[in-house]
PDB file of C-alpha atoms in Angstrom:
ATOM      1  CA  MET M   1       9.253 -26.371  35.869  1.00 64.00           C
ATOM      2  CA  LYS M   2       5.686 -26.553  34.611  1.00 67.00           C
ATOM      3  CA  ASP M   3       6.230 -23.396  32.574  1.00 74.00           C
ATOM      4  CA  LYS M   4       9.280 -24.914  30.884  1.00 78.00           C
ATOM      5  CA  ILE M   5       7.410 -28.123  30.066  1.00 81.00           C
ATOM      6  CA  GLY M   6       4.454 -26.143  28.728  1.00 80.00           C
ATOM      7  CA  SER M   7       6.756 -23.969  26.611  1.00 83.00           C
ATOM      8  CA  PHE M   8       8.527 -27.062  25.256  1.00 83.00           C
ATOM      9  CA  LEU M   9       5.241 -28.776  24.358  1.00 87.00           C
ATOM     10  CA  PHE M  10       3.973 -25.598  22.704  1.00 88.00           C
ATOM     11  CA  LYS M  11       7.124 -25.302  20.585  1.00 88.00           C
ATOM     12  CA  LEU M  12       6.882 -28.999  19.746  1.00 91.00           C
ATOM     13  CA  CYS M  13       3.297 -28.522  18.527  1.00 93.00           C
ATOM     14  CA  LEU M  14       4.367 -25.556  16.412  1.00 91.00           C
ATOM     15  CA  LEU M  15       7.194 -27.626  14.933  1.00 92.00           C
ATOM     16  CA  ALA M  16       4.810 -30.476  14.123  1.00 93.00           C
ATOM     17  CA  ALA M  17       2.335 -28.066  12.510  1.00 93.00           C
ATOM     18  CA  ALA M  18       5.119 -26.491  10.443  1.00 92.00           C
ATOM     19  CA  ALA M  19       6.297 -29.936   9.315  1.00 92.00           C
ATOM     20  CA  ALA M  20       2.741 -30.887   8.308  1.00 92.00           C
ATOM     21  CA  PHE M  21       2.398 -27.747   6.191  1.00 90.00           C
ATOM     22  CA  LEU M  22       5.880 -27.914   4.652  1.00 89.00           C
ATOM     23  CA  PHE M  23       5.991 -31.639   3.860  1.00 91.00           C
ATOM     24  CA  PRO M  24       3.727 -31.389   0.744  1.00 90.00           C
ATOM     25  CA  ILE M  25       6.029 -28.676  -0.615  1.00 89.00           C
ATOM     26  CA  PHE M  26       9.079 -30.808   0.153  1.00 91.00           C
ATOM     27  CA  TRP M  27       7.468 -33.849  -1.507  1.00 89.00           C
ATOM     28  CA  THR M  28       6.576 -31.808  -4.593  1.00 90.00           C
ATOM     29  CA  PHE M  29      10.140 -30.491  -4.741  1.00 90.00           C
ATOM     30  CA  THR M  30      11.733 -33.937  -4.636  1.00 91.00           C
ATOM     31  CA  MET M  31       9.178 -35.397  -7.063  1.00 90.00           C
ATOM     32  CA  SER M  32       9.984 -32.697  -9.609  1.00 89.00           C
ATOM     33  CA  PHE M  33      13.520 -34.133  -9.843  1.00 90.00           C
ATOM     34  CA  LYS M  34      12.527 -37.823  -9.917  1.00 88.00           C
ATOM     35  CA  GLU M  35      12.476 -40.185 -12.843  1.00 86.00           C
ATOM     36  CA  ARG M  36       9.355 -42.168 -13.709  1.00 82.00           C
ATOM     37  CA  THR M  37      10.731 -45.335 -12.098  1.00 82.00           C
ATOM     38  CA  ASP M  38      11.077 -43.569  -8.734  1.00 85.00           C
ATOM     39  CA  ILE M  39       7.455 -42.387  -8.798  1.00 83.00           C
ATOM     40  CA  PHE M  40       5.612 -45.518  -9.928  1.00 82.00           C
ATOM     41  CA  THR M  41       6.900 -47.893  -7.275  1.00 80.00           C
ATOM     42  CA  ASN M  42       5.184 -49.565  -4.329  1.00 80.00           C
ATOM     43  CA  THR M  43       7.246 -47.464  -1.916  1.00 82.00           C
ATOM     44  CA  PRO M  44       8.353 -44.186  -3.531  1.00 81.00           C
ATOM     45  CA  PRO M  45      11.709 -43.017  -2.119  1.00 85.00           C
ATOM     46  CA  LEU M  46      11.875 -39.798  -0.144  1.00 85.00           C
ATOM     47  CA  PHE M  47      14.717 -38.557  -2.360  1.00 87.00           C
ATOM     48  CA  PRO M  48      15.256 -39.447  -6.032  1.00 87.00           C
ATOM     49  CA  HIS M  49      17.890 -42.052  -6.762  1.00 85.00           C
ATOM     50  CA  ILE M  50      19.026 -39.962  -9.724  1.00 84.00           C
ATOM     51  CA  TRP M  51      18.373 -36.215  -9.722  1.00 88.00           C
ATOM     52  CA  THR M  52      17.240 -35.075 -13.143  1.00 87.00           C
ATOM     53  CA  LEU M  53      16.105 -31.821 -14.755  1.00 87.00           C
ATOM     54  CA  GLN M  54      14.219 -33.636 -17.507  1.00 86.00           C
ATOM     55  CA  ASN M  55      10.830 -32.754 -15.997  1.00 86.00           C
ATOM     56  CA  PHE M  56      11.627 -29.044 -16.089  1.00 86.00           C
ATOM     57  CA  ARG M  57      12.861 -29.371 -19.672  1.00 85.00           C
ATOM     58  CA  GLU M  58       9.572 -30.987 -20.665  1.00 82.00           C
ATOM     59  CA  VAL M  59       7.561 -28.283 -18.903  1.00 82.00           C
ATOM     60  CA  PHE M  60       9.334 -25.432 -20.674  1.00 79.00           C
ATOM     61  CA  GLY M  61      10.056 -27.240 -23.910  1.00 75.00           C
ATOM     62  CA  THR M  62       6.850 -29.041 -24.857  1.00 66.00           C
ATOM     63  CA  SER M  63       4.075 -27.967 -22.475  1.00 65.00           C
ATOM     64  CA  GLY M  64       3.804 -24.244 -23.174  1.00 75.00           C
ATOM     65  CA  ALA M  65       4.665 -23.429 -19.574  1.00 81.00           C
ATOM     66  CA  PHE M  66       6.480 -20.226 -20.486  1.00 84.00           C
ATOM     67  CA  THR M  67       3.332 -18.867 -22.157  1.00 88.00           C
ATOM     68  CA  PHE M  68       1.196 -19.904 -19.179  1.00 89.00           C
ATOM     69  CA  PHE M  69       3.672 -18.334 -16.774  1.00 89.00           C
ATOM     70  CA  LYS M  70       3.729 -15.093 -18.764  1.00 91.00           C
ATOM     71  CA  ASN M  71      -0.076 -14.936 -18.852  1.00 93.00           C
ATOM     72  CA  SER M  72      -0.344 -15.535 -15.100  1.00 93.00           C
ATOM     73  CA  PHE M  73       2.223 -12.860 -14.365  1.00 93.00           C
ATOM     74  CA  PHE M  74       0.511 -10.356 -16.677  1.00 95.00           C
ATOM     75  CA  VAL M  75      -2.931 -10.924 -15.139  1.00 95.00           C
ATOM     76  CA  SER M  76      -1.614 -10.914 -11.566  1.00 94.00           C
ATOM     77  CA  LEU M  77       0.447  -7.764 -12.061  1.00 94.00           C
ATOM     78  CA  CYS M  78      -2.345  -5.821 -13.783  1.00 96.00           C
ATOM     79  CA  THR M  79      -4.872  -6.932 -11.170  1.00 96.00           C
ATOM     80  CA  THR M  80      -2.566  -5.859  -8.352  1.00 95.00           C
ATOM     81  CA  VAL M  81      -1.956  -2.417  -9.857  1.00 95.00           C
ATOM     82  CA  LEU M  82      -5.679  -1.785 -10.423  1.00 96.00           C
ATOM     83  CA  VAL M  83      -6.701  -3.032  -6.982  1.00 95.00           C
ATOM     84  CA  VAL M  84      -4.077  -0.966  -5.153  1.00 94.00           C
ATOM     85  CA  LEU M  85      -5.002   2.153  -7.144  1.00 93.00           C
ATOM     86  CA  PHE M  86      -8.764   1.863  -6.615  1.00 93.00           C
ATOM     87  CA  SER M  87      -8.731   0.513  -3.050  1.00 92.00           C
ATOM     88  CA  ALA M  88      -6.337   3.181  -1.751  1.00 91.00           C
ATOM     89  CA  THR M  89      -8.382   6.018  -3.223  1.00 91.00           C
ATOM     90  CA  CYS M  90     -11.815   4.573  -2.386  1.00 88.00           C
ATOM     91  CA  ALA M  91     -10.815   3.692   1.164  1.00 88.00           C
ATOM     92  CA  TYR M  92      -9.481   7.200   1.770  1.00 89.00           C
ATOM     93  CA  GLY M  93     -12.701   8.822   0.587  1.00 85.00           C
ATOM     94  CA  LEU M  94     -14.939   6.419   2.505  1.00 83.00           C
ATOM     95  CA  GLN M  95     -12.924   6.710   5.687  1.00 81.00           C
ATOM     96  CA  ARG M  96     -12.703  10.511   5.577  1.00 78.00           C
ATOM     97  CA  LEU M  97     -16.299  11.175   4.562  1.00 74.00           C
ATOM     98  CA  SER M  98     -18.136   8.511   6.537  1.00 64.00           C
ATOM     99  CA  GLY M  99     -16.845   9.690   9.922  1.00 62.00           C
ATOM    100  CA  LYS M 100     -18.119   7.681  12.889  1.00 63.00           C
ATOM    101  CA  SER M 101     -20.006   5.251  10.658  1.00 66.00           C
ATOM    102  CA  SER M 102     -16.824   4.124   8.894  1.00 66.00           C
ATOM    103  CA  GLU M 103     -16.585   0.885  10.890  1.00 69.00           C
ATOM    104  CA  ARG M 104     -20.120  -0.160   9.956  1.00 73.00           C
ATOM    105  CA  LEU M 105     -19.421   0.798   6.349  1.00 75.00           C
ATOM    106  CA  SER M 106     -16.192  -1.187   6.234  1.00 74.00           C
ATOM    107  CA  GLY M 107     -18.040  -4.216   7.603  1.00 75.00           C
ATOM    108  CA  ALA M 108     -20.649  -3.911   4.857  1.00 78.00           C
ATOM    109  CA  ILE M 109     -17.871  -3.716   2.257  1.00 78.00           C
ATOM    110  CA  LEU M 110     -16.202  -6.828   3.668  1.00 77.00           C
ATOM    111  CA  MET M 111     -19.452  -8.770   3.307  1.00 81.00           C
ATOM    112  CA  LEU M 112     -19.104  -8.421  -0.470  1.00 78.00           C
ATOM    113  CA  ARG M 113     -15.889 -10.438  -0.294  1.00 77.00           C
ATOM    114  CA  MET M 114     -17.788 -13.284   1.352  1.00 82.00           C
ATOM    115  CA  ILE M 115     -19.640 -14.022  -1.886  1.00 83.00           C
ATOM    116  CA  PRO M 116     -18.120 -17.274  -3.241  1.00 84.00           C
ATOM    117  CA  VAL M 117     -16.301 -17.124  -6.565  1.00 84.00           C
ATOM    118  CA  MET M 118     -18.527 -19.899  -7.901  1.00 85.00           C
ATOM    119  CA  VAL M 119     -21.598 -17.693  -7.440  1.00 87.00           C
ATOM    120  CA  MET M 120     -20.059 -14.994  -9.647  1.00 87.00           C
ATOM    121  CA  THR M 121     -18.733 -17.335 -12.324  1.00 89.00           C
ATOM    122  CA  ILE M 122     -21.915 -17.652 -14.429  1.00 89.00           C
ATOM    123  CA  PRO M 123     -22.762 -13.903 -14.337  1.00 90.00           C
ATOM    124  CA  PHE M 124     -19.197 -13.059 -15.372  1.00 91.00           C
ATOM    125  CA  TYR M 125     -19.326 -15.614 -18.183  1.00 91.00           C
ATOM    126  CA  LEU M 126     -22.657 -14.346 -19.546  1.00 92.00           C
ATOM    127  CA  LEU M 127     -21.489 -10.738 -19.338  1.00 91.00           C
ATOM    128  CA  PHE M 128     -18.224 -11.278 -21.169  1.00 91.00           C
ATOM    129  CA  LYS M 129     -19.881 -13.567 -23.711  1.00 90.00           C
ATOM    130  CA  GLN M 130     -22.222 -10.715 -24.636  1.00 91.00           C
ATOM    131  CA  LEU M 131     -19.241  -8.371 -24.894  1.00 89.00           C
ATOM    132  CA  GLY M 132     -17.218 -10.876 -26.923  1.00 88.00           C
ATOM    133  CA  TRP M 133     -14.459 -10.973 -24.310  1.00 89.00           C
ATOM    134  CA  ILE M 134     -14.265 -14.725 -23.751  1.00 90.00           C
ATOM    135  CA  ASN M 135     -10.624 -15.913 -23.968  1.00 90.00           C
ATOM    136  CA  SER M 136      -9.483 -12.404 -23.056  1.00 91.00           C
ATOM    137  CA  LEU M 137      -6.832 -11.783 -20.428  1.00 92.00           C
ATOM    138  CA  PRO M 138      -8.113  -8.219 -19.763  1.00 93.00           C
ATOM    139  CA  ALA M 139     -11.549  -9.693 -18.989  1.00 93.00           C
ATOM    140  CA  LEU M 140      -9.973 -12.095 -16.504  1.00 94.00           C
ATOM    141  CA  THR M 141      -8.088  -9.159 -14.993  1.00 95.00           C
ATOM    142  CA  LEU M 142     -11.330  -7.212 -14.521  1.00 94.00           C
ATOM    143  CA  CYS M 143     -12.950 -10.206 -12.794  1.00 93.00           C
ATOM    144  CA  TYR M 144     -10.054 -10.572 -10.381  1.00 95.00           C
ATOM    145  CA  THR M 145     -10.065  -6.834  -9.727  1.00 94.00           C
ATOM    146  CA  ALA M 146     -13.782  -6.840  -8.900  1.00 92.00           C
ATOM    147  CA  LEU M 147     -13.392  -9.829  -6.562  1.00 92.00           C
ATOM    148  CA  SER M 148     -10.330  -8.407  -4.780  1.00 92.00           C
ATOM    149  CA  LEU M 149     -11.514  -4.830  -4.290  1.00 91.00           C
ATOM    150  CA  PRO M 150     -13.837  -5.347  -1.279  1.00 90.00           C
ATOM    151  CA  LEU M 151     -11.191  -6.959   0.922  1.00 90.00           C
ATOM    152  CA  ALA M 152      -8.498  -4.547  -0.251  1.00 91.00           C
ATOM    153  CA  THR M 153     -10.737  -1.544   0.440  1.00 90.00           C
ATOM    154  CA  TRP M 154     -11.607  -2.894   3.886  1.00 88.00           C
ATOM    155  CA  LEU M 155      -7.914  -3.320   4.710  1.00 86.00           C
ATOM    156  CA  CYS M 156      -7.026   0.184   3.498  1.00 87.00           C
ATOM    157  CA  MET M 157      -9.858   1.723   5.528  1.00 85.00           C
ATOM    158  CA  GLY M 158      -8.329   0.115   8.612  1.00 82.00           C
ATOM    159  CA  PHE M 159      -4.939   1.558   7.724  1.00 85.00           C
ATOM    160  CA  TYR M 160      -6.323   5.079   7.219  1.00 85.00           C
ATOM    161  CA  ARG M 161      -8.291   4.805  10.461  1.00 82.00           C
ATOM    162  CA  ASN M 162      -5.026   4.613  12.406  1.00 82.00           C
ATOM    163  CA  ILE M 163      -3.859   8.034  11.164  1.00 83.00           C
ATOM    164  CA  PRO M 164      -4.642  10.705  13.811  1.00 84.00           C
ATOM    165  CA  ASP M 165      -6.985  13.476  12.676  1.00 82.00           C
ATOM    166  CA  SER M 166      -4.533  16.026  14.074  1.00 86.00           C
ATOM    167  CA  ILE M 167      -2.140  15.280  11.214  1.00 86.00           C
ATOM    168  CA  TYR M 168      -4.794  16.096   8.629  1.00 85.00           C
ATOM    169  CA  GLU M 169      -5.843  19.197  10.567  1.00 84.00           C
ATOM    170  CA  ALA M 170      -2.278  20.494  10.689  1.00 87.00           C
ATOM    171  CA  ALA M 171      -1.959  19.992   6.932  1.00 86.00           C
ATOM    172  CA  VAL M 172      -5.249  21.844   6.323  1.00 87.00           C
ATOM    173  CA  VAL M 173      -3.956  24.768   8.402  1.00 86.00           C
ATOM    174  CA  ASP M 174      -0.903  24.838   6.125  1.00 84.00           C
ATOM    175  CA  GLY M 175      -3.222  25.164   3.129  1.00 86.00           C
ATOM    176  CA  ALA M 176      -3.425  21.574   1.846  1.00 84.00           C
ATOM    177  CA  ASN M 177      -6.477  20.600  -0.178  1.00 84.00           C
ATOM    178  CA  GLU M 178      -8.180  17.195  -0.067  1.00 83.00           C
ATOM    179  CA  PHE M 179      -6.087  15.697  -2.867  1.00 86.00           C
ATOM    180  CA  GLN M 180      -2.882  16.856  -1.170  1.00 86.00           C
ATOM    181  CA  LEU M 181      -4.092  15.332   2.095  1.00 87.00           C
ATOM    182  CA  PHE M 182      -4.469  12.001   0.295  1.00 87.00           C
ATOM    183  CA  TYR M 183      -1.333  12.142  -1.850  1.00 86.00           C
ATOM    184  CA  ARG M 184       1.099  13.787   0.617  1.00 87.00           C
ATOM    185  CA  ILE M 185      -0.266  12.658   4.009  1.00 86.00           C
ATOM    186  CA  GLY M 186      -2.526   9.609   3.882  1.00 87.00           C
ATOM    187  CA  LEU M 187      -0.873   7.514   1.167  1.00 86.00           C
ATOM    188  CA  PRO M 188       2.745   7.859   2.398  1.00 86.00           C
ATOM    189  CA  LEU M 189       1.702   6.956   5.954  1.00 85.00           C
ATOM    190  CA  ILE M 190       0.093   3.675   4.867  1.00 86.00           C
ATOM    191  CA  ALA M 191       2.724   2.794   2.242  1.00 83.00           C
ATOM    192  CA  ASN M 192       4.137  -0.096   4.313  1.00 80.00           C
ATOM    193  CA  SER M 193       0.644  -1.418   4.973  1.00 81.00           C
ATOM    194  CA  ILE M 194      -0.222  -1.364   1.262  1.00 88.00           C
ATOM    195  CA  VAL M 195       2.179  -4.295   0.891  1.00 87.00           C
ATOM    196  CA  VAL M 196      -0.461  -6.478   2.570  1.00 87.00           C
ATOM    197  CA  VAL M 197      -2.928  -5.554  -0.171  1.00 90.00           C
ATOM    198  CA  VAL M 198      -0.303  -6.153  -2.865  1.00 91.00           C
ATOM    199  CA  LEU M 199       0.533  -9.651  -1.613  1.00 89.00           C
ATOM    200  CA  GLN M 200      -3.065 -10.672  -0.981  1.00 89.00           C
ATOM    201  CA  THR M 201      -4.172  -9.511  -4.425  1.00 93.00           C
ATOM    202  CA  PHE M 202      -1.208 -10.925  -6.325  1.00 94.00           C
ATOM    203  CA  PHE M 203      -1.463 -14.349  -4.677  1.00 92.00           C
ATOM    204  CA  PHE M 204      -5.212 -14.540  -5.294  1.00 93.00           C
ATOM    205  CA  ALA M 205      -4.836 -13.737  -9.003  1.00 94.00           C
ATOM    206  CA  TRP M 206      -1.813 -16.016  -9.347  1.00 93.00           C
ATOM    207  CA  ASN M 207      -3.508 -19.072  -7.833  1.00 91.00           C
ATOM    208  CA  GLU M 208      -7.125 -18.640  -8.993  1.00 91.00           C
ATOM    209  CA  LEU M 209      -8.434 -21.540 -11.088  1.00 90.00           C
ATOM    210  CA  THR M 210     -12.245 -21.542 -11.381  1.00 89.00           C
ATOM    211  CA  LEU M 211     -12.792 -18.319 -13.332  1.00 91.00           C
ATOM    212  CA  ALA M 212      -9.722 -18.911 -15.463  1.00 91.00           C
ATOM    213  CA  MET M 213     -11.041 -22.331 -16.511  1.00 90.00           C
ATOM    214  CA  VAL M 214     -14.465 -20.920 -17.429  1.00 90.00           C
ATOM    215  CA  LEU M 215     -13.361 -17.750 -19.239  1.00 91.00           C
ATOM    216  CA  ILE M 216     -10.215 -19.062 -20.950  1.00 90.00           C
ATOM    217  CA  ASN M 217     -10.168 -22.123 -23.228  1.00 84.00           C
ATOM    218  CA  LYS M 218      -7.408 -21.272 -25.694  1.00 85.00           C
ATOM    219  CA  ASP M 219      -3.890 -22.531 -25.083  1.00 82.00           C
ATOM    220  CA  ALA M 220      -2.359 -19.154 -25.905  1.00 86.00           C
ATOM    221  CA  ASN M 221      -4.291 -17.458 -23.071  1.00 89.00           C
ATOM    222  CA  ARG M 222      -4.215 -20.119 -20.358  1.00 89.00           C
ATOM    223  CA  THR M 223      -2.789 -19.233 -16.974  1.00 91.00           C
ATOM    224  CA  MET M 224      -0.348 -21.457 -15.099  1.00 89.00           C
ATOM    225  CA  ALA M 225      -2.978 -22.946 -12.787  1.00 87.00           C
ATOM    226  CA  VAL M 226      -5.202 -23.872 -15.733  1.00 88.00           C
ATOM    227  CA  GLY M 227      -2.211 -25.236 -17.632  1.00 83.00           C
ATOM    228  CA  ILE M 228      -1.361 -27.675 -14.848  1.00 83.00           C
ATOM    229  CA  LYS M 229      -4.985 -28.793 -14.661  1.00 81.00           C
ATOM    230  CA  TYR M 230      -5.016 -29.189 -18.455  1.00 80.00           C
ATOM    231  CA  TRP M 231      -1.972 -31.484 -18.403  1.00 74.00           C
ATOM    232  CA  ALA M 232      -3.574 -33.732 -15.782  1.00 71.00           C
ATOM    233  CA  ALA M 233      -6.878 -34.000 -17.668  1.00 69.00           C
ATOM    234  CA  ASN M 234      -5.571 -34.592 -21.184  1.00 69.00           C
ATOM    235  CA  THR M 235      -3.116 -37.443 -20.770  1.00 69.00           C
ATOM    236  CA  LEU M 236      -3.756 -41.150 -20.386  1.00 67.00           C
ATOM    237  CA  GLU M 237      -1.190 -41.356 -17.616  1.00 72.00           C
ATOM    238  CA  THR M 238      -1.092 -38.473 -15.128  1.00 76.00           C
ATOM    239  CA  PRO M 239       2.310 -36.733 -15.506  1.00 80.00           C
ATOM    240  CA  TYR M 240       3.045 -36.440 -11.797  1.00 83.00           C
ATOM    241  CA  ALA M 241       6.682 -35.436 -12.206  1.00 85.00           C
ATOM    242  CA  ARG M 242       5.912 -32.780 -14.820  1.00 85.00           C
ATOM    243  CA  MET M 243       3.063 -31.406 -12.708  1.00 86.00           C
ATOM    244  CA  ALA M 244       5.380 -31.278  -9.687  1.00 88.00           C
ATOM    245  CA  ALA M 245       7.974 -29.369 -11.727  1.00 88.00           C
ATOM    246  CA  ALA M 246       5.294 -26.935 -12.890  1.00 86.00           C
ATOM    247  CA  GLY M 247       4.090 -26.573  -9.305  1.00 87.00           C
ATOM    248  CA  MET M 248       7.566 -25.637  -8.145  1.00 89.00           C
ATOM    249  CA  ILE M 249       7.781 -23.061 -10.926  1.00 87.00           C
ATOM    250  CA  CYS M 250       4.484 -21.596  -9.687  1.00 87.00           C
ATOM    251  CA  ILE M 251       5.751 -21.417  -6.120  1.00 88.00           C
ATOM    252  CA  VAL M 252       8.987 -19.584  -6.913  1.00 86.00           C
ATOM    253  CA  PRO M 253       7.533 -16.078  -7.597  1.00 86.00           C
ATOM    254  CA  THR M 254       5.321 -16.125  -4.511  1.00 86.00           C
ATOM    255  CA  VAL M 255       8.191 -17.285  -2.286  1.00 86.00           C
ATOM    256  CA  ILE M 256      10.544 -14.608  -3.632  1.00 86.00           C
ATOM    257  CA  ILE M 257       7.959 -11.838  -3.194  1.00 85.00           C
ATOM    258  CA  THR M 258       7.114 -12.990   0.331  1.00 83.00           C
ATOM    259  CA  ILE M 259      10.773 -13.140   1.407  1.00 84.00           C
ATOM    260  CA  PHE M 260      11.469  -9.596   0.246  1.00 82.00           C
ATOM    261  CA  ALA M 261       8.205  -8.206   1.645  1.00 78.00           C
ATOM    262  CA  GLN M 262       7.919 -10.136   4.922  1.00 75.00           C
ATOM    263  CA  ASN M 263       8.962  -7.201   7.127  1.00 72.00           C
ATOM    264  CA  TYR M 264       6.402  -4.921   5.490  1.00 70.00           C
ATOM    265  CA  LEU M 265       3.831  -7.711   5.714  1.00 67.00           C
ATOM    266  CA  VAL M 266       4.154  -7.961   9.504  1.00 64.00           C
ATOM    267  CA  LYS M 267       4.022  -4.171   9.884  1.00 62.00           C
ATOM    268  CA  GLY M 268       0.932  -4.047   7.694  1.00 58.00           C
ATOM    269  CA  PHE M 269      -0.942  -6.689   9.673  1.00 57.00           C
ATOM    270  CA  VAL M 270      -0.085  -4.953  12.960  1.00 58.00           C
ATOM    271  CA  SER M 271      -1.121  -1.580  11.560  1.00 55.00           C
ATOM    272  CA  GLY M 272      -4.474  -2.919  10.417  1.00 49.00           C
ATOM    273  CA  ALA M 273      -5.164  -4.747  13.672  1.00 47.00           C
ATOM    274  CA  VAL M 274      -4.367  -2.006  16.179  1.00 47.00           C
ATOM    275  CA  LYS M 275      -6.537   1.083  16.312  1.00 48.00           C
ATOM    276  CA  GLY M 276      -4.474   4.190  16.957  1.00 45.00           C
TER     277      GLY M 276
END
């Protein structure tokens, strides 16, 4: 009986936690369809009295949201490709060559990711100002790549660590060289786990605000996160409904990617957590 009560209370706590996390998303969703009269009232209704798409029309029609969305997707996609390419190759070399000291080395690499973004903002700005790359999407991509590489490399080293040495040894006996060991053995075996790196990197680049605000100040190169911040700061009356509509547009790609990759995501976390 006590076990059943404990299980029920545990599930109830999980349900309450889920509701607390999901309610802001639900509120943003309903607000994106509300008219101004539903928002600026003493007691805003949970659901709009009249569902309208006017906020989404304003976002795409007059706010430059399509340009911001395109810029965010370009930066996030390029960052993800670069990070996966470099982290997979670097992690393989470090894991294979470092031997028994690989765990200490991976810990040292992870410490680089602990450096706050704010600490790196001024050095990045001064560097790209000297190079004349301010307001450049490739410069922003390079910043995100540099910030994402330590964690991605650490994750990939954990994935490679779970591959038994006997598999590599058998391939060497068959005449495989080091590149073939990486391309034909190591990389295919961690392919599912790479999805973790892809999601982590893409979401970081998609949601990042601080560096994008410092390095980008032209409307044509703003990302979606900066665009939403720009709307809030440059109007006399905060456009809550329009910002909610833009927020829902930002959420859609991440939700779609997560739904399609959730099985690989779980496998990747398990693979990186369990030492084979």
